[in-house]
Coordinates of C-alpha atoms in Angstrom, one line a residue:
M1 CA 104.0 115.3 88.5
T2 CA 103.0 112.1 89.9
I3 CA 106.5 111.5 91.5
I4 CA 106.5 114.9 93.2
F5 CA 103.2 113.8 95.0
L6 CA 104.5 110.5 95.7
I7 CA 107.6 111.1 97.3
P8 CA 106.5 112.9 100.3
I9 CA 104.1 110.2 101.1
Y10 CA 107.0 107.5 100.5
F11 CA 109.5 109.1 102.7
S12 CA 107.1 110.0 105.4
A13 CA 105.8 106.4 105.4
N14 CA 109.6 104.9 105.3
T15 CA 111.4 107.2 107.4
N16 CA 112.6 104.3 110.0
A17 CA 112.7 101.6 107.5
G18 CA 116.5 101.8 107.1
G19 CA 118.3 102.9 104.1
L20 CA 121.0 101.3 101.6
Y21 CA 124.8 100.8 102.0
F22 CA 127.3 100.1 99.2
T23 CA 128.6 96.5 99.1
G24 CA 130.7 96.5 96.0
F25 CA 131.1 92.8 94.8
W26 CA 130.1 91.2 98.1
R27 CA 127.4 89.4 96.7
A28 CA 129.5 87.5 94.0
Q29 CA 132.4 87.1 96.3
N30 CA 130.0 85.6 98.8
F31 CA 128.4 83.4 96.0
V32 CA 131.7 81.8 94.8
S33 CA 132.8 81.4 98.1
Q34 CA 130.2 78.3 99.0
P35 CA 131.8 75.0 99.5
S36 CA 129.4 73.3 97.0
L37 CA 131.1 75.1 93.9
N38 CA 134.7 74.2 95.2
L39 CA 136.0 77.8 94.0
I40 CA 136.8 79.0 97.3
R41 CA 140.6 79.4 96.5
Y42 CA 139.9 82.0 93.8
E43 CA 138.2 84.1 96.4
M44 CA 141.4 83.7 98.8
A45 CA 143.7 84.6 95.7
R46 CA 141.5 87.7 95.1
T47 CA 141.7 88.6 98.8
I48 CA 145.6 88.2 98.7
Y49 CA 145.8 90.4 95.7
A50 CA 143.6 93.1 97.3
G51 CA 145.9 93.0 100.5
D52 CA 148.8 93.9 97.9
N53 CA 146.7 96.8 96.2
K54 CA 147.0 94.7 92.7
W55 CA 143.6 96.1 91.9
M56 CA 144.1 94.9 88.2
Q57 CA 143.8 91.4 89.2
V58 CA 141.2 92.1 91.7
S59 CA 139.1 93.4 89.1
V60 CA 139.7 90.4 87.0
F61 CA 138.5 88.0 89.7
N62 CA 135.2 90.4 90.2
I63 CA 134.4 90.5 87.0
G64 CA 134.6 86.6 86.8
F65 CA 132.6 86.4 90.1
T66 CA 130.0 88.5 88.7
V67 CA 129.7 86.7 85.4
L68 CA 129.4 83.3 87.2
Y69 CA 127.0 84.7 89.5
F70 CA 124.6 86.3 86.7
I71 CA 124.6 82.9 84.9
A72 CA 123.9 81.0 88.0
I73 CA 121.2 83.2 89.1
F74 CA 119.6 84.3 85.9
G75 CA 120.3 81.2 83.8
T76 CA 118.1 81.1 80.4
K77 CA 116.7 84.6 81.1
L78 CA 120.3 86.0 80.0
L79 CA 118.7 85.3 76.5
A80 CA 117.0 88.6 77.0
V81 CA 120.4 90.6 76.3
F82 CA 120.3 89.1 72.7
N83 CA 117.2 90.7 71.3
N84 CA 118.3 93.3 68.5
R85 CA 116.3 96.1 67.0
K86 CA 113.9 94.1 65.0
S87 CA 112.8 92.0 67.8
L88 CA 112.2 95.0 70.2
L89 CA 110.0 96.7 67.8
K90 CA 107.8 93.8 68.3
L91 CA 106.4 95.3 71.2
P92 CA 105.5 99.0 72.0
A93 CA 107.8 101.8 73.3
E94 CA 105.8 102.0 76.3
F95 CA 106.3 98.4 77.4
H96 CA 110.0 98.9 77.1
L97 CA 109.7 102.1 79.2
F98 CA 107.7 100.3 81.9
F99 CA 110.4 97.3 82.1
V100 CA 113.7 98.5 81.4
P101 CA 114.3 100.8 84.0
P102 CA 113.4 98.7 86.8
I103 CA 115.3 95.8 85.4
I104 CA 118.4 97.9 85.7
I105 CA 117.6 99.6 88.7
S106 CA 116.5 96.4 90.5
A107 CA 119.6 94.7 89.2
M108 CA 122.0 97.4 90.5
I109 CA 120.4 98.0 93.8
G110 CA 120.4 94.1 94.5
F111 CA 123.8 93.4 93.4
F112 CA 125.9 96.3 94.8
F113 CA 123.8 97.5 98.0
N114 CA 122.5 95.9 101.3
Q115 CA 119.8 97.1 103.5
E116 CA 120.9 98.3 106.9
V117 CA 117.7 96.3 108.1
G118 CA 116.7 92.9 107.3
E119 CA 120.1 91.5 106.6
S120 CA 120.9 90.7 103.1
N121 CA 117.3 90.5 101.7
T122 CA 118.0 93.0 98.9
F123 CA 118.2 90.1 97.0
N124 CA 114.6 90.4 96.4
F125 CA 115.5 93.4 93.9
I126 CA 117.6 91.0 91.8
V127 CA 114.3 88.9 91.9
S128 CA 112.3 91.7 90.4
S129 CA 114.8 91.7 87.4
F130 CA 114.7 87.9 87.2
I131 CA 110.8 88.2 86.5
F132 CA 111.0 91.0 84.1
L133 CA 113.7 89.6 82.0
S134 CA 111.7 86.5 81.3
F135 CA 109.4 88.9 79.1
Y136 CA 112.4 89.7 76.8
A137 CA 113.9 86.0 77.1
A138 CA 110.5 85.2 75.4
L139 CA 110.5 88.1 73.0
F140 CA 113.9 86.6 71.8
C141 CA 112.8 83.1 71.4
A142 CA 109.8 84.5 69.4
Y143 CA 111.7 86.2 67.5
L144 CA 114.1 83.3 66.3
S145 CA 110.7 81.3 65.5
E146 CA 109.8 84.0 63.3
N147 CA 112.9 84.1 60.9
K148 CA 113.1 82.6 57.5
R149 CA 114.8 79.4 59.2
R150 CA 111.7 79.0 61.3
W151 CA 112.5 75.5 62.3
I152 CA 115.8 76.4 64.0
G153 CA 113.9 79.0 66.3
I154 CA 111.6 76.1 67.3
V155 CA 114.1 73.6 68.2
F156 CA 116.0 76.1 70.1
T157 CA 112.9 77.3 72.2
V158 CA 111.8 73.5 72.7
F159 CA 115.4 72.6 73.9
L160 CA 115.6 75.8 76.1
I161 CA 112.2 74.8 77.9
L162 CA 113.2 71.0 78.1
L163 CA 116.3 72.7 80.0
T164 CA 114.4 74.2 82.5
I165 CA 112.0 71.3 83.3
P166 CA 114.7 69.3 85.7
R167 CA 114.7 72.3 87.8
A168 CA 110.9 72.6 88.0
C169 CA 110.5 68.7 88.8
Y170 CA 113.2 68.7 91.4
K171 CA 111.4 71.4 93.3
I172 CA 108.2 70.1 93.2
Y173 CA 109.5 66.8 94.5
N174 CA 111.1 68.5 97.0
N175 CA 108.1 70.3 98.1
I176 CA 105.8 67.3 98.1
N177 CA 108.4 65.3 100.3
D178 CA 108.6 67.9 102.7
L179 CA 104.9 68.3 103.2
T180 CA 104.4 64.4 103.2
H181 CA 106.9 64.1 106.0
Y182 CA 105.9 67.5 107.6
K183 CA 109.4 69.1 106.9
G184 CA 108.1 72.0 105.0
F185 CA 105.7 74.8 106.5
V186 CA 102.8 72.8 107.7
I187 CA 100.2 74.3 110.2
L188 CA 98.4 71.3 111.5
R189 CA 94.8 71.2 112.8
P190 CA 95.1 71.4 116.3
I191 CA 96.9 74.6 115.8
L192 CA 94.2 76.1 113.6
D193 CA 91.6 74.9 116.3
A194 CA 93.5 76.5 119.3
A195 CA 93.9 79.7 117.0
R196 CA 90.0 79.8 116.4
I197 CA 89.4 79.3 120.4
I198 CA 91.3 82.3 121.1
R199 CA 89.8 84.4 118.3
Q200 CA 86.4 83.6 119.7
E201 CA 87.2 84.2 123.6
A202 CA 89.6 86.4 123.9
A203 CA 89.3 90.2 124.1
E204 CA 91.0 92.2 121.5
K205 CA 93.7 93.3 123.6
D206 CA 94.5 90.3 125.4
V207 CA 98.2 89.4 124.9
V208 CA 99.3 86.0 123.6
L209 CA 102.7 84.3 124.3
V210 CA 103.8 81.4 121.9
D211 CA 106.2 78.8 123.0
V212 CA 108.6 78.5 120.2
R213 CA 110.1 75.5 121.3
A214 CA 106.9 73.7 120.2
F215 CA 106.0 76.0 117.3
Y216 CA 109.5 76.8 115.8
F217 CA 107.8 78.4 112.7
D218 CA 106.7 81.4 114.7
K219 CA 110.2 82.4 114.8
Y220 CA 110.6 83.2 111.4
G221 CA 107.5 85.0 111.3
P222 CA 104.2 86.3 112.8
V223 CA 102.1 83.4 112.0
F224 CA 100.5 83.3 115.3
S225 CA 99.8 86.8 115.2
V226 CA 97.9 86.4 111.8
L227 CA 95.9 83.1 113.1
V228 CA 94.8 84.7 116.5
D229 CA 94.6 88.4 115.4
R230 CA 95.7 89.4 118.7
P231 CA 98.7 91.2 120.3
M232 CA 101.5 88.9 120.5
Y233 CA 104.0 89.4 123.8
Y234 CA 107.2 88.0 122.1
S235 CA 107.0 86.7 118.7
S236 CA 108.8 86.6 115.0
E237 CA 112.3 86.8 116.8
D238 CA 114.1 86.8 113.4
F239 CA 112.0 89.6 112.5
L240 CA 112.7 91.5 115.6
R241 CA 116.6 91.1 115.1
W242 CA 116.6 91.9 111.1
F243 CA 114.4 94.9 111.3
K244 CA 116.0 96.1 114.5
G245 CA 113.4 96.5 117.2
P246 CA 114.1 98.3 120.3
E247 CA 116.9 96.2 121.8
D248 CA 116.0 96.7 125.4
E249 CA 112.6 95.7 125.3
I250 CA 113.2 92.5 123.5
Q251 CA 115.8 91.5 125.5
K252 CA 113.4 91.9 128.5
R253 CA 110.4 90.2 126.8
K254 CA 113.0 87.3 125.6
F255 CA 113.8 86.9 129.2
V256 CA 110.1 86.7 130.4
R257 CA 109.4 84.3 127.6
D258 CA 112.4 81.8 128.6
T259 CA 111.7 82.2 132.2
I260 CA 108.0 81.0 131.6
F261 CA 109.0 78.0 129.6
T262 CA 112.2 77.1 131.1
D263 CA 112.7 78.2 134.6
P264 CA 112.1 75.4 137.1
N265 CA 111.3 77.5 139.9
I266 CA 107.6 78.0 139.7
L267 CA 108.0 81.1 141.9
N268 CA 110.0 82.9 139.2
V269 CA 107.6 82.0 136.4
A270 CA 104.7 83.3 138.5
S271 CA 106.4 86.5 139.3
V272 CA 107.1 87.5 135.8
L273 CA 103.4 86.1 134.7
K274 CA 102.2 88.6 137.4
T275 CA 103.8 91.6 135.7
S276 CA 103.9 90.7 132.0
N277 CA 100.0 91.1 131.2
I278 CA 100.1 87.7 129.2
N279 CA 96.6 86.5 129.0
Y280 CA 96.9 83.5 127.1
I281 CA 100.2 81.1 126.4
I282 CA 100.1 78.4 123.3
T283 CA 102.2 75.4 123.8
D284 CA 102.1 71.6 123.4
F285 CA 105.8 71.0 124.8
I286 CA 105.6 68.2 127.5
Q287 CA 108.6 68.3 129.8

């Protein structure tokens, strides 16, 4: 009954959100093609077999790529598949009913489909499965620790945890290093001060333009839109491309932005400023 009521609301709100299209084993093939794995020759072999319509050999490669991909992505979470009836009974049926269908559906959508908008970010579906599988991996470890040979389960679980520590330490180190060297996503105090001044002084309908040369992060997301809480003239360039904004309007505003910030002819700059209704410009770029 709940689904019947939710379906009209969902589809009315997501009419223009874009759909899904089938990609087959593209994600696994793309994964093994990255240079760091040194497996590109296998993907080339698969392509040659596909060109010769030798689908049995192609299937072998695709299955192998898929196994490698899932091992690399899910890692210790794959312990979840080793649960048996006794371990699963430790949790109520409602728990499995809530988690198992999303795990399967999310993995299938994330692995075999891409979105028509947003490029290949359907990896977010796989992340959902990644998180939910953690519960079942923990359930398997708990079951091992409660068996007759309890010490085996404890040793195995401790060993498993130790295996996961290096990655966490590596990521923490990288994040701290990026922050201390201003390589990560850092918003400095002067930027926050500028945004505060605009929020205080600008009218609600005043339009703001950001110089992406000075604030590169505004290209990847609506950062200044959030900070100043005012309409943006041209912002979040990658978002506009990923989610297929109106192309004519995008090109028009991009031209205005580039003219303002890069055209040496002051008359051209004055002309586009006069017609664009831009009220505030944020930049610290010194020519």
